[in-house]
Coordinates of C-alpha atoms and ligand atoms in Angstrom, one line a residue:
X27 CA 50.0 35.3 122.8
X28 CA 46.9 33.3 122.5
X29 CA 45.0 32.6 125.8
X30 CA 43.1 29.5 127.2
X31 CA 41.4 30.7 129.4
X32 CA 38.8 33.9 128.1
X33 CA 39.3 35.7 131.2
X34 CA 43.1 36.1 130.7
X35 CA 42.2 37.4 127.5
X36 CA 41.8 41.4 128.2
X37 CA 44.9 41.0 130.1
X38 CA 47.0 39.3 127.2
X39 CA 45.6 42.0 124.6
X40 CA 47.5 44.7 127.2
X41 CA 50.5 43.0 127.0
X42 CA 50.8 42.5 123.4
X43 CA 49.7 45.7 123.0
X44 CA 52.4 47.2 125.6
X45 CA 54.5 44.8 123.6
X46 CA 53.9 46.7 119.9
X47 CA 54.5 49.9 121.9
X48 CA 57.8 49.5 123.2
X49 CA 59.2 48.1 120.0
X50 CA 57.5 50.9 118.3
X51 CA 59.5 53.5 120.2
X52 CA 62.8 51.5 120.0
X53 CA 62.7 51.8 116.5
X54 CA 61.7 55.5 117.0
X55 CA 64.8 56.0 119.5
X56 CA 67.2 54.1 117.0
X57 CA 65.9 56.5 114.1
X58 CA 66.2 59.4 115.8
X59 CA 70.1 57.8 116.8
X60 CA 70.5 57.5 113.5
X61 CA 69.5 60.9 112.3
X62 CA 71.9 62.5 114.5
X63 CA 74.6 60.3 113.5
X64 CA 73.8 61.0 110.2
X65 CA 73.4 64.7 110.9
X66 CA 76.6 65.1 113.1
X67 CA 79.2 63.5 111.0
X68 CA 77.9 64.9 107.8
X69 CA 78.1 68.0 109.2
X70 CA 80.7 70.8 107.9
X71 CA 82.2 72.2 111.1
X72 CA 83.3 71.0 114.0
X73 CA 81.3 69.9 117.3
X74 CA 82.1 68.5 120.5
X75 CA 80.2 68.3 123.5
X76 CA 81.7 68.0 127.1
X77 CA 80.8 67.7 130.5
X78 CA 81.6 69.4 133.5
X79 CA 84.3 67.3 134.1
X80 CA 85.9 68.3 131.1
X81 CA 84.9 64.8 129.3
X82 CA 84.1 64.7 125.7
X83 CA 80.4 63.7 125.0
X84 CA 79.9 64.0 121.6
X85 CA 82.6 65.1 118.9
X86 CA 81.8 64.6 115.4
X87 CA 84.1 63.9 111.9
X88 CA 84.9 67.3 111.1
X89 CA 86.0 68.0 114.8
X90 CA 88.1 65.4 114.3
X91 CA 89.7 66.2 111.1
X92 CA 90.3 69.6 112.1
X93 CA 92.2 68.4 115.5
X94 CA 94.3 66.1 113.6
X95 CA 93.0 63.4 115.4
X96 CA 91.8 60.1 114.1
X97 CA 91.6 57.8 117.1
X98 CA 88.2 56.8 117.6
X99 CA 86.1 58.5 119.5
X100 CA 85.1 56.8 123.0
X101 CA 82.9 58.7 125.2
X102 CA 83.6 60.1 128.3
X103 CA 87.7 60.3 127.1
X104 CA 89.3 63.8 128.5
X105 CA 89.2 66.6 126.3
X106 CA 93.0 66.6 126.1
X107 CA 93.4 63.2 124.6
X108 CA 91.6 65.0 121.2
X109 CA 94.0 68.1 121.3
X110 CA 96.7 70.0 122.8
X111 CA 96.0 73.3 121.7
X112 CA 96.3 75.4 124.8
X113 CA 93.9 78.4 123.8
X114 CA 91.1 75.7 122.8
X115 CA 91.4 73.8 125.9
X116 CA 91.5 77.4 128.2
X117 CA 88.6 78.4 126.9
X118 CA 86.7 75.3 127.4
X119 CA 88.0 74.7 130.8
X120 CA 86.7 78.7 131.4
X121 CA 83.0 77.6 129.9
X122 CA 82.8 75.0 132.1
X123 CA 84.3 76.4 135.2
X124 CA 83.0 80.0 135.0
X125 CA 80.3 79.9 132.5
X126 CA 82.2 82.1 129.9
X127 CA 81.3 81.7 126.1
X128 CA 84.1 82.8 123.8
X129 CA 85.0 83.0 120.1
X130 CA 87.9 83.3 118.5
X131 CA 90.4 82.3 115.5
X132 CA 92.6 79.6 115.8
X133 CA 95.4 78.5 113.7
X134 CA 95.4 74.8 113.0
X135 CA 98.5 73.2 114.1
X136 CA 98.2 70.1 112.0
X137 CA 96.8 71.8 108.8
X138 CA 99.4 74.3 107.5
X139 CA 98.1 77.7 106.7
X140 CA 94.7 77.1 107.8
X141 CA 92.3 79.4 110.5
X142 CA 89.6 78.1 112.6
X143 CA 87.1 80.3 114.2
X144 CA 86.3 78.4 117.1
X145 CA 82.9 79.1 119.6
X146 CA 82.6 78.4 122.5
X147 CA 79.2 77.8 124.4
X148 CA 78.5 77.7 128.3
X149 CA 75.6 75.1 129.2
X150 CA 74.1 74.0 131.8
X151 CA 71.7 70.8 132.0
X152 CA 69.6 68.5 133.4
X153 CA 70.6 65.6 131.6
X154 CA 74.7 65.8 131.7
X155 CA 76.6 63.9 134.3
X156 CA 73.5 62.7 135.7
X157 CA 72.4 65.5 137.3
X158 CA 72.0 69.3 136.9
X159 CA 75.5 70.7 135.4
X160 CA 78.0 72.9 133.7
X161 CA 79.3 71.9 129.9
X162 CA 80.4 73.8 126.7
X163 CA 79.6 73.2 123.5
X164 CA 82.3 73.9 121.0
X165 CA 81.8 75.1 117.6
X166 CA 84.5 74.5 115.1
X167 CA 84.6 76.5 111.1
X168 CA 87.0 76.3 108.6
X169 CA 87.3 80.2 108.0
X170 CA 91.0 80.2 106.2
X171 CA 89.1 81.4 102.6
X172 CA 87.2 84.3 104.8
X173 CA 90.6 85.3 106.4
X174 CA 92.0 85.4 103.1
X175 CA 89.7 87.4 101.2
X176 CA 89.3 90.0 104.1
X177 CA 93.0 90.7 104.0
X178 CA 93.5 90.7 100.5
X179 CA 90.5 93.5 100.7
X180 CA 91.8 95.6 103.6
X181 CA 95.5 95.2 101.2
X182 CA 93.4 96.6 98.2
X183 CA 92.2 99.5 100.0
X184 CA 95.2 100.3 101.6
X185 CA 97.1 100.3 97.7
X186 CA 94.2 102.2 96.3
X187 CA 94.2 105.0 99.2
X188 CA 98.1 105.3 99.0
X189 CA 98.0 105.2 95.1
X190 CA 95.7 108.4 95.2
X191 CA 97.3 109.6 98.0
X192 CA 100.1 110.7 95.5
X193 CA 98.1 112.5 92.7
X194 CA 95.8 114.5 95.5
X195 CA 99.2 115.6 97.3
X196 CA 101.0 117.1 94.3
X197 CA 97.4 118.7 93.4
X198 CA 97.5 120.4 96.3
X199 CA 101.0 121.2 95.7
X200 CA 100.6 123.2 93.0
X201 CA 97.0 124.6 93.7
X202 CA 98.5 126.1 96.9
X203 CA 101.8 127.2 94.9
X204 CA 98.9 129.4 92.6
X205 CA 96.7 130.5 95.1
X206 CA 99.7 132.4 97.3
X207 CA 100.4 134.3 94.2
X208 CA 103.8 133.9 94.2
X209 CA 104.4 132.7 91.0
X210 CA 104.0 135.6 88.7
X211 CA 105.5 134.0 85.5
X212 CA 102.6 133.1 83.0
X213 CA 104.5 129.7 81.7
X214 CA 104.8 128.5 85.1
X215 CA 101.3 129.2 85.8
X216 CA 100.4 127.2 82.8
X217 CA 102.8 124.3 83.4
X218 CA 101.9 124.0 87.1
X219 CA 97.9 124.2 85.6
X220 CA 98.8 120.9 83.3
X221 CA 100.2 119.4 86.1
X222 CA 96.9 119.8 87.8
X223 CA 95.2 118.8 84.9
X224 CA 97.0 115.7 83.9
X225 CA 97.4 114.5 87.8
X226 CA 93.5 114.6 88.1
X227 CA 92.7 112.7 84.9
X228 CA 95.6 110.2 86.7
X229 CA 93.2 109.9 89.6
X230 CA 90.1 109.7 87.5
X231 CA 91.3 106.7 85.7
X232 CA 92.6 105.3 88.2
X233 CA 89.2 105.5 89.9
X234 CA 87.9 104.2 87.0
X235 CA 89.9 100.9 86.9
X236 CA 89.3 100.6 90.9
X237 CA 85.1 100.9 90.1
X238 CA 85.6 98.4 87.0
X239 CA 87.5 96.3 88.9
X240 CA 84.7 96.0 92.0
X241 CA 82.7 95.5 89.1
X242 CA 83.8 92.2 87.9
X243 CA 84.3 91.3 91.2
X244 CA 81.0 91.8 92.6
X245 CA 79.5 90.3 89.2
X246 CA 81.2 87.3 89.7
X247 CA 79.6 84.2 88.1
X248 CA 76.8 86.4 86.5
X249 CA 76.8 86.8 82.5
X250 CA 75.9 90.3 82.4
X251 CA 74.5 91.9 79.5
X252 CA 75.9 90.0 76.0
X253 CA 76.0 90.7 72.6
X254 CA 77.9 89.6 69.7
X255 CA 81.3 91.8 70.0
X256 CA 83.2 91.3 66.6
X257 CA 86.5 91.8 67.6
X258 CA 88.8 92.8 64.9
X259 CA 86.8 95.9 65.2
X260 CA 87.3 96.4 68.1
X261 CA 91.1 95.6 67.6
X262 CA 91.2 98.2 65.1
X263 CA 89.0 100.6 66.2
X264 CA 91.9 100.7 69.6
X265 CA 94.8 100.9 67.9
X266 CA 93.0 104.3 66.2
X267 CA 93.0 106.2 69.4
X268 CA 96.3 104.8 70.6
X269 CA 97.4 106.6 67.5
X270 CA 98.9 109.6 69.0
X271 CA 101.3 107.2 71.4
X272 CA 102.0 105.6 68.6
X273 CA 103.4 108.6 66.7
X274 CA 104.6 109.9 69.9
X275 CA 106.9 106.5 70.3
X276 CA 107.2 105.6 66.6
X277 CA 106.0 103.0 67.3
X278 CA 104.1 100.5 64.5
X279 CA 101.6 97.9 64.5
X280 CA 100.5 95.7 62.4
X281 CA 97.4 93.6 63.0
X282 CA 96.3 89.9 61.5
X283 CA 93.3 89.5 62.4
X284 CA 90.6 87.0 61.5
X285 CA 86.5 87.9 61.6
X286 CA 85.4 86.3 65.1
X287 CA 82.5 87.4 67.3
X288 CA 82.5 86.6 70.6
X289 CA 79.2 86.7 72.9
X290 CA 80.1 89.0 75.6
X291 CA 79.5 92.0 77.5
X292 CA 80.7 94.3 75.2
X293 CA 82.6 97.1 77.9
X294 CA 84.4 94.3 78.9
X295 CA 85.8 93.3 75.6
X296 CA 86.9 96.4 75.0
X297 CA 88.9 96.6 78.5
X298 CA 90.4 93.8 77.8
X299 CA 92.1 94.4 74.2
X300 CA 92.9 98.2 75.5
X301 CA 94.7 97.0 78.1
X302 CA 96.9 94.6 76.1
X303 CA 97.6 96.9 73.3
X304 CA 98.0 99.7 75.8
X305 CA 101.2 98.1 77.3
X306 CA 102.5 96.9 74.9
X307 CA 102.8 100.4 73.4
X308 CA 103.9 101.8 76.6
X309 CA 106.5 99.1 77.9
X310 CA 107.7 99.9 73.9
X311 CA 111.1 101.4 72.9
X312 CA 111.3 103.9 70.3
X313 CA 110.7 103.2 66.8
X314 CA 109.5 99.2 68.0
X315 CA 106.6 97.5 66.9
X316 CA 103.6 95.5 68.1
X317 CA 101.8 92.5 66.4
X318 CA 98.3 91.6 67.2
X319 CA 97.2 88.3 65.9
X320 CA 93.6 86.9 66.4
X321 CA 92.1 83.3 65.0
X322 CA 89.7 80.8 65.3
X323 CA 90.9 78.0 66.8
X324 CA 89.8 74.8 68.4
X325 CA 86.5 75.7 70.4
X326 CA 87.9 79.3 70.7
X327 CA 89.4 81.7 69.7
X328 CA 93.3 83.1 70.7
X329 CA 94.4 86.8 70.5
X330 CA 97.6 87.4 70.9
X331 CA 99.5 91.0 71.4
X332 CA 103.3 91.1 71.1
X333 CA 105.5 93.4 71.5
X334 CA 109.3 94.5 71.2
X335 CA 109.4 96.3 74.6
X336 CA 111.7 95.9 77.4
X337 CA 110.2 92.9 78.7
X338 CA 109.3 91.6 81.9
X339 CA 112.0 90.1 84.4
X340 CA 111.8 86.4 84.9
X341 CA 111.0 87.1 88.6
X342 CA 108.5 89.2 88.3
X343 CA 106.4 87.4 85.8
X344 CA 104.4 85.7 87.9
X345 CA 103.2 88.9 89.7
X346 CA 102.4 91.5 86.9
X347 CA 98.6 90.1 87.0
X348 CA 98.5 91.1 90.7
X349 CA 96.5 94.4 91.3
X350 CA 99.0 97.1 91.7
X351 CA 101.9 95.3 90.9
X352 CA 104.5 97.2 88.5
X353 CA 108.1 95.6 87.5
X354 CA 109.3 99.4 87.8
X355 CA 107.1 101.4 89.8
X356 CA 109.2 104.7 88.8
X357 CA 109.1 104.0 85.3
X358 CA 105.5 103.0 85.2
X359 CA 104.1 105.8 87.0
X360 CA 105.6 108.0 84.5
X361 CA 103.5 106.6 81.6
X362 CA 100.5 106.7 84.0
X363 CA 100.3 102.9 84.9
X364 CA 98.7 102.6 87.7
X365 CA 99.3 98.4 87.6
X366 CA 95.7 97.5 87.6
X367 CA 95.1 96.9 84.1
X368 CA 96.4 93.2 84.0
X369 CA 94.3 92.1 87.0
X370 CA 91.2 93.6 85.2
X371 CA 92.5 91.5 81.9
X372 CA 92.5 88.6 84.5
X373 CA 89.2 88.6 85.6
X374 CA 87.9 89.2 82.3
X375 CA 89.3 86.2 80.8
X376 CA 88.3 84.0 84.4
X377 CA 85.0 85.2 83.4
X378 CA 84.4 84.0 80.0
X379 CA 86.5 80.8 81.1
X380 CA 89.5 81.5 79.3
X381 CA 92.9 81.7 79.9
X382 CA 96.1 83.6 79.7
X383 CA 99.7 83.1 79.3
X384 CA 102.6 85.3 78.9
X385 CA 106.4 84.9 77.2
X386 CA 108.4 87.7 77.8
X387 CA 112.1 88.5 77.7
X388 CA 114.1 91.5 78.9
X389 CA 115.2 94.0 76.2
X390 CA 113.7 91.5 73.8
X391 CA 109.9 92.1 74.0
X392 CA 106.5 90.2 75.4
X393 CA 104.0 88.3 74.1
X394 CA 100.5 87.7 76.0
X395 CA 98.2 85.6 74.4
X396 CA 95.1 85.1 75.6
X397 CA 92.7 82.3 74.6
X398 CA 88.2 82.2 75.0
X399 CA 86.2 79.4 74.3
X400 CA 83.6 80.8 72.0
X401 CA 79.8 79.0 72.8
Ligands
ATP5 N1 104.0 94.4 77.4 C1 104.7 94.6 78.5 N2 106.0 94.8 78.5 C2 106.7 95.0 79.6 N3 106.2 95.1 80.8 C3 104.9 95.0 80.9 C4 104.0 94.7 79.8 N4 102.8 94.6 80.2 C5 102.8 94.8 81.5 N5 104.1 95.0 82.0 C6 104.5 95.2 83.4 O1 103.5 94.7 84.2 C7 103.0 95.7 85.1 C8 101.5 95.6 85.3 O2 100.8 95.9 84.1 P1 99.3 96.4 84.2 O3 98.8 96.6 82.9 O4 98.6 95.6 85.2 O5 99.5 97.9 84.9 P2 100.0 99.2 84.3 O6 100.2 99.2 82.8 O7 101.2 99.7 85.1 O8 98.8 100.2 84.7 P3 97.4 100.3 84.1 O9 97.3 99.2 83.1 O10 96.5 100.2 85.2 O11 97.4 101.6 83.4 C9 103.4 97.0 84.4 O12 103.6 98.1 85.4 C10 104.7 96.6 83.8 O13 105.7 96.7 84.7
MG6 MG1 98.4 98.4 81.7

């Protein structure tokens, strides 16, 4: 704004200074708009804002998605017209009203199957409804994968307590059957004494597979300590001390096995080819047989362990890799299964990226093969 007359000038100079100020902050405002934008609608839970009067200020994308709701958002619209779950709308309605915060799970009602844990916030501010006033900011998660893991947990302890539970009763059992002194006959003392004896090493391993198990868990997406494991060593060196099942059964195996060496923690190997060849030795009939077959193949390598066992029901195929699961709980107890041993196997192969498939058929026998990438 140039001047004509000098005096003016000082005067001018304010204004177009003024003038570089407020556009200055307008662009500050609008930047600071943006980043909130930005900020609210990339944002992984869900937010909403509302007034006193129960009218939604603010309610970003994820809000949104988890209500179901895609109708634009238009400020100042009731609560209600975003949802109609009656717990949510309670508890916001109790914010505002009575200044109550509140958290709690909610089950989405347009996403099957999955939990929200919703928090609720009491404020009170200068700036809302155009004067001082009562709000509630609501806090939205997506928690379903917590939910999950917390109940398969608590479901793990309560198998593992129940599945010792057994051994530790019929040890008492028989340790108070001894200490009474009412059994006088030396062969019952010695047979109730194996009992003892053969129901603790039943806990301890099953202990064991329970610690190994937290293990792999807990390890989850960390290498761990590798070395070159050649494995047709290790194949045979398993089938030696399964040797007196194998007499005890009749039963006899007959390996073809190719020199591969995988990278891996070496324990772990180990677990996994024991318990392969372990069941198929136990899930065996008299006088059968079991064929291990490992190769090189494309980017891997594939072991395979089949057996001519009793199979595993078509039902029930899909389970046997859950912890604890047994086809025939009776029947597996007896040869000390304790169903755990598949689940480890599992992990094992997640671990080194592999995978696992099964063919099985009753009476007939079952084949697990399992296949690694080798790097
Ligand atoms: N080769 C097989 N033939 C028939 N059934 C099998 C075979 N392998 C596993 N199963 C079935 O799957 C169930 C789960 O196997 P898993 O190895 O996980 O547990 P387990 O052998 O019972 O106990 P653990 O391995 O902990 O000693 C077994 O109880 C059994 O019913
Ligand atoms: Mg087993």
């Amino acid at each position: 704004l140039p001047s004509e007359y000098d005096e003016l000038q000082p005067i001018t100079d304010t204004i177009n200074s003024l003038t570089r100020h407020i556009s200055d902050t307008m662009r500050e405002l609008s930047d600071q708009r943006h980043k909130t934008d930005y900020l609210l609608s990339s944002m992984e839970d869900g937010l909403i804002l509302v007034d006193n009067e129960m009218r939604v200020l603010q309610l970003n994308g994820a809000a949104q998605r988890f209500l179901g709701e895609n109708k634009p958002v238009e400020d100042g619209r009731n609560l209600l017209r975003y949802t109609h779950q009656l717990k949510l709308i309670d508890a916001v309605q109790s914010a505002v009203d009575n200044g109550v915060s509140s958290l709690f799970d909610l089950e989405s009602s347009d996403h099957e199957g999955m939990v929200l844990s919703v928090h609720i916030t009491a404020i009170q501010s200068d700036w809302m409804a155009g004067g001082k006033a009562n709000g509630a900011v609501v806090l939205i998660t997506d928690v379903t994968r917590d939910r999950q893991v917390q109940r398969m947990r608590s479901e793990f302890v309560a198998n593992a307590s129940h599945e010792l539970k057994t051994p530790i009763t019929s040890i008492g059992g028989f340790a108070e059957l001894l200490t009474t002194g009412v059994v006088n006959d030396p062969d019952k003392v010695r047979d109730y004494l194996a009992r003892i004896q053969s129901e603790t090493a039943r806990m301890a391993a099953l202990i064991d597979d329970i610690l190994r198990l937290s293990c792999l868990e807990n390890s989850a997406g960390e290498p761990g300590d590798r070395q070159p494991v050649p494995l047709r060593g290790l194949i045979e060196e398993t089938i030696a001390n399964l040797q007196p099942q194998l007499e005890a059964r009749h039963v006899t195996v007959k390996v073809d096995a190719q020199d591969v060496t995988v990278q891996a923690v070496s324990d772990e190997m180990k677990t996994l080819v024991q318990n392969l060849l372990d069941n198929a030795v136990k899930y065996n009939r008299d006088g059968g047989s079991v064929s291990v077959l490992l190769q090189r193949q494309a980017g891997g390598l594939r072991l395979e362990v089949a057996d001519t066992g009793i199979g595993i029901p078509y039902e029930d195929q899909p389970r046997i890799f859950e912890r604890f699961y047994r086809v025939d709980k009776g029947r597996s107890r007896k040869v000390g299964g304790t169903g755990l041993g598949l689940s480890i196997v599992k992990h094992v192969v997640a671990k080194y990226g592999g995978e696992i498939s099964l063919k099985s058929a009753v009476n007939k026998g079952t084949t697990i093969a399992v296949t690694l990438p080798l790097s």
